[in-house]
């Protein structure tokens, strides 16, 4: 990638960044987003860190492809594939129902809310959890979700509807 820098319109200076510099900037920008995604998909902070590290490693190896398109979407797809592979290897896995809350400083702190959402998500079947996370926590469209997961649009719609209905039940039960 190169950037043009000049105060004089007649002078053109190209500054070329190396692959490592480009990737380092990408890691800095996309890291928090990918970690949040991994945390919602795995329910475990340590597993989320492992997923993000594996995602960065794979993204770096194919950086020439990733940087030509949407690097964040490319990395998200890698992360999702890694998580799906993990689900396949450990069918029946129970997502940790303990998310470290830390100290809750006050009513504006969203940690308690995140904890409640994580616990509710952990109760969903894996197929519904994947769709709900992509649709509502990552704000992907139904079509994007179907493409990311490699499933039919109708499957996304039904899994989303069932997942949201189940989450409502879980939150209503908790409110009692």
GROMACS .gro file of N, CA and C in nm, residues 124-132 149 151 153-166:
model
   75
  124UNK      N    1  -2.811  -2.121   2.445
  124UNK     CA    2  -2.865  -2.147   2.311
  124UNK      C    3  -2.790  -2.262   2.245
  125UNK      N    4  -2.860  -2.336   2.158
  125UNK     CA    5  -2.788  -2.434   2.076
  125UNK      C    6  -2.685  -2.361   1.989
  126UNK      N    7  -2.578  -2.428   1.955
  126UNK     CA    8  -2.467  -2.366   1.882
  126UNK      C    9  -2.515  -2.300   1.753
  127UNK      N   10  -2.600  -2.367   1.678
  127UNK     CA   11  -2.644  -2.311   1.549
  127UNK      C   12  -2.719  -2.179   1.568
  128UNK      N   13  -2.801  -2.171   1.671
  128UNK     CA   14  -2.874  -2.047   1.698
  128UNK      C   15  -2.780  -1.940   1.751
  129UNK      N   16  -2.686  -1.979   1.838
  129UNK     CA   17  -2.592  -1.882   1.894
  129UNK      C   18  -2.510  -1.816   1.785
  130UNK      N   19  -2.461  -1.895   1.690
  130UNK     CA   20  -2.381  -1.838   1.580
  130UNK      C   21  -2.460  -1.733   1.504
  131UNK      N   22  -2.584  -1.766   1.470
  131UNK     CA   23  -2.667  -1.673   1.392
  131UNK      C   24  -2.698  -1.548   1.473
  132UNK      N   25  -2.737  -1.563   1.597
  132UNK     CA   26  -2.771  -1.448   1.682
  132UNK      C   27  -2.649  -1.357   1.700
  149UNK      N   28  -2.170  -1.819   0.727
  149UNK     CA   29  -2.186  -1.952   0.786
  149UNK      C   30  -2.197  -2.061   0.681
  151UNK      N   31  -2.469  -2.130   0.501
  151UNK     CA   32  -2.599  -2.195   0.515
  151UNK      C   33  -2.703  -2.116   0.436
  153UNK      N   34  -3.036  -1.897   0.343
  153UNK     CA   35  -3.097  -1.778   0.403
  153UNK      C   36  -3.214  -1.817   0.493
  154UNK      N   37  -3.294  -1.913   0.452
  154UNK     CA   38  -3.406  -1.959   0.534
  154UNK      C   39  -3.361  -2.017   0.666
  155UNK      N   40  -3.248  -2.086   0.664
  155UNK     CA   41  -3.193  -2.143   0.786
  155UNK      C   42  -3.151  -2.032   0.882
  156UNK      N   43  -3.094  -1.925   0.827
  156UNK     CA   44  -3.056  -1.810   0.909
  156UNK      C   45  -3.181  -1.750   0.973
  157UNK      N   46  -3.284  -1.731   0.893
  157UNK     CA   47  -3.407  -1.669   0.944
  157UNK      C   48  -3.469  -1.754   1.055
  158UNK      N   49  -3.478  -1.884   1.034
  158UNK     CA   50  -3.542  -1.968   1.136
  158UNK      C   51  -3.455  -1.979   1.262
  159UNK      N   52  -3.323  -1.994   1.244
  159UNK     CA   53  -3.235  -2.002   1.361
  159UNK      C   54  -3.238  -1.871   1.439
  160UNK      N   55  -3.243  -1.759   1.368
  160UNK     CA   56  -3.250  -1.629   1.433
  160UNK      C   57  -3.381  -1.616   1.512
  161UNK      N   58  -3.492  -1.650   1.450
  161UNK     CA   59  -3.622  -1.639   1.517
  161UNK      C   60  -3.627  -1.727   1.642
  162UNK      N   61  -3.580  -1.850   1.629
  162UNK     CA   62  -3.580  -1.941   1.744
  162UNK      C   63  -3.484  -1.893   1.853
  163UNK      N   64  -3.368  -1.846   1.812
  163UNK     CA   65  -3.270  -1.798   1.909
  163UNK      C   66  -3.320  -1.677   1.987
  164UNK      N   67  -3.379  -1.581   1.916
  164UNK     CA   68  -3.431  -1.461   1.982
  164UNK      C   69  -3.547  -1.498   2.074
  165UNK      N   70  -3.634  -1.588   2.029
  165UNK     CA   71  -3.746  -1.631   2.113
  165UNK      C   72  -3.694  -1.697   2.241
  166UNK      N   73  -3.591  -1.781   2.227
  166UNK     CA   74  -3.534  -1.848   2.344
  166UNK      C   75  -3.467  -1.748   2.438
   0.00000   0.00000   0.00000
